[in-house]
Amino acid sequence: EKVYTAEVKNVEEQNKAKYIAMYEDETFKPDAPATRYEVIEALDNLFEITSEEFAPAFGDVSEKYKLTVQKFVTAKILNGYEDKTFKGDNTITRAEFVQMVVKAFGFGMKGDAANFADVTSADWFSKAVQVAYTNGVVNGTSATTFSPNANITRQDMMVILTNAAEAVGKNLTAGNAAFADADSISAYAQDAVA
């Protein structure tokens, strides 16, 4: 029984820079791996999750993120670890992130699946990768690979979130963030990070 609602917020007039914070030195660090805390913060800025009762908190979650983690665990968009910890400073893989995005946005399969050599039907993340691909949310890291076990970078996270929002008819308007390291943002990610 579903005990929560998760809806994409009205984001048309909000700034993309709000979805992922810049570092104190005003850099974006596009190739840095995103942490679990950064991912849920970005998703929390995109989704409104309501419930009469949220899942219990993990003992290792900082006060700043406690409610956000509880909301996304309640909505079954993310999980903790078997030892009942969240480990918010841990990085997250491309497969884990895509699984979360597919769950959060509620995507279903459309069209033909991708043929990535490193994604087999036996992989736990296979369906999420294929669903995200057929919805135009993800591409591979090459024409034949997805790199599911590589960490999701901050710029790739923004590209995927922008694509996912557009796939459900939401436009993440270009922001006005002036990152000190803007010249290190890859060309394919410029519009998503700007």
C-alpha positions in Angstrom: 0.0 0.0 0.0 1.4 3.4 -1.1 1.6 5.7 1.9 3.2 8.7 0.2 2.9 11.0 -2.8 5.9 12.1 -4.9 5.4 14.8 -7.5 7.9 16.8 -9.5 7.8 20.4 -8.2 6.9 23.3 -10.6 10.4 24.1 -11.6 9.9 26.3 -14.6 10.8 29.5 -12.7 13.5 28.1 -10.5 17.2 28.2 -11.0 19.2 25.1 -11.8 21.9 26.2 -9.5 19.5 25.5 -6.6 19.5 21.7 -7.4 23.2 21.2 -6.6 25.2 23.5 -4.4 28.5 25.1 -5.4 31.4 24.6 -3.1 32.6 27.3 -0.7 35.4 28.2 -3.1 32.6 28.9 -5.7 33.6 25.9 -7.9 31.3 23.3 -9.3 33.8 20.5 -9.6 32.1 18.8 -12.5 34.1 15.7 -12.6 33.9 15.1 -8.8 31.8 12.1 -7.8 28.5 13.1 -6.3 27.8 11.9 -2.8 24.6 10.3 -1.5 23.9 13.6 0.4 24.4 15.7 -2.8 22.1 13.3 -4.8 19.2 13.5 -2.3 19.6 17.2 -1.9 19.2 17.6 -5.7 16.3 15.3 -5.8 14.7 17.0 -2.8 14.8 20.3 -4.6 13.0 18.7 -7.5 10.4 16.6 -5.7 7.7 17.2 -3.2 7.2 14.0 -1.2 4.4 13.9 1.4 3.4 11.2 3.8 1.5 10.8 7.0 4.5 8.9 8.4 8.1 8.8 7.3 10.5 5.9 7.6 12.7 5.9 10.7 15.9 7.8 10.5 19.3 6.1 10.2 21.6 6.8 13.1 24.4 8.2 11.0 22.4 10.9 9.1 23.3 14.4 9.9 20.5 16.6 11.2 20.6 18.7 8.0 19.6 15.8 5.9 17.5 13.7 8.3 14.0 14.6 7.0 15.2 14.5 3.4 16.6 11.0 3.8 13.4 9.8 5.6 11.2 11.1 2.8 13.2 9.4 0.0 13.4 6.1 2.0 9.6 6.2 2.6 9.0 6.7 -1.1 11.3 3.8 -1.8 13.5 5.9 -4.1 16.6 5.1 -2.1 17.7 2.7 0.6 20.2 2.6 3.4 22.7 -0.2 3.9 22.2 -3.6 5.4 23.9 -2.4 8.6 21.1 0.2 9.0 23.3 3.1 8.0 23.0 5.7 5.3 26.6 6.7 4.7 25.7 10.0 3.1 29.3 11.0 2.3 29.7 7.8 0.2 29.8 8.2 -3.6 27.1 6.8 -5.8 27.4 4.8 -9.0 25.8 5.6 -12.3 23.6 2.5 -11.9 22.5 3.5 -8.4 21.7 7.0 -9.5 19.8 5.9 -12.6 17.8 3.5 -10.5 16.8 6.4 -8.2 15.9 8.7 -11.1 13.7 6.0 -12.7 11.9 5.4 -9.4 11.5 9.1 -8.6 10.1 10.0 -12.0 8.1 6.9 -12.4 9.3 6.1 -15.9 8.2 3.1 -17.9 9.8 1.5 -21.0 9.5 3.2 -24.3 10.9 2.1 -27.6 14.0 0.0 -28.2 16.4 -0.8 -25.5 20.1 0.1 -25.6 22.7 -2.5 -26.4 25.4 -1.7 -23.8 28.1 -4.4 -23.5 28.4 -3.8 -19.8 24.7 -4.0 -19.0 23.2 -7.5 -19.1 19.7 -8.6 -18.4 20.9 -10.4 -15.3 22.2 -7.1 -13.7 20.0 -5.7 -10.9 20.2 -2.2 -12.6 19.5 -3.5 -16.2 15.8 -2.5 -16.3 16.4 1.0 -14.8 19.2 1.7 -17.4 17.0 0.5 -20.3 14.0 2.5 -19.1 16.1 5.6 -18.6 17.7 5.1 -22.0 14.3 4.6 -23.8 13.0 7.8 -22.2 15.9 9.9 -23.4 17.3 10.4 -19.9 20.7 8.7 -20.3 23.2 7.8 -22.8 26.2 5.6 -22.5 29.7 6.7 -21.7 30.4 5.4 -25.2 28.3 4.0 -28.0 28.6 0.5 -26.5 29.2 1.0 -22.7 27.2 2.5 -19.9 29.9 2.2 -17.1 27.3 1.3 -14.4 29.9 0.9 -11.7 31.6 4.2 -12.3 30.8 7.0 -9.9 28.2 9.5 -11.1 29.9 12.8 -11.6 28.3 16.1 -10.5 27.9 17.2 -14.1 26.4 13.9 -15.3 24.0 14.1 -12.4 22.8 17.5 -13.6 22.5 16.3 -17.2 20.5 13.2 -16.2 18.2 15.3 -13.9 17.7 17.9 -16.7 16.8 15.1 -19.2 14.5 13.4 -16.8 12.6 16.7 -16.0 12.3 17.4 -19.7 11.0 13.9 -20.3 8.0 14.6 -18.0 7.4 18.1 -19.4 9.3 20.2 -16.9 11.9 22.6 -18.0 14.9 23.3 -15.7 15.5 26.9 -16.8 19.1 28.0 -17.3 20.5 29.4 -14.1 22.9 32.2 -13.6 25.5 30.5 -11.5 29.0 31.8 -12.2 31.3 28.9 -11.1 34.9 29.7 -10.8 35.7 26.5 -12.7 33.1 26.9 -15.4 35.7 26.3 -18.1 36.2 22.7 -16.8 32.5 21.8 -17.3 32.3 19.5 -20.4 30.5 20.8 -23.5 27.7 18.2 -23.3 26.9 19.4 -19.7 27.1 23.1 -20.2 23.4 23.7 -20.6 22.5 21.4 -17.7 24.9 23.0 -15.3 24.6 26.6 -16.3 
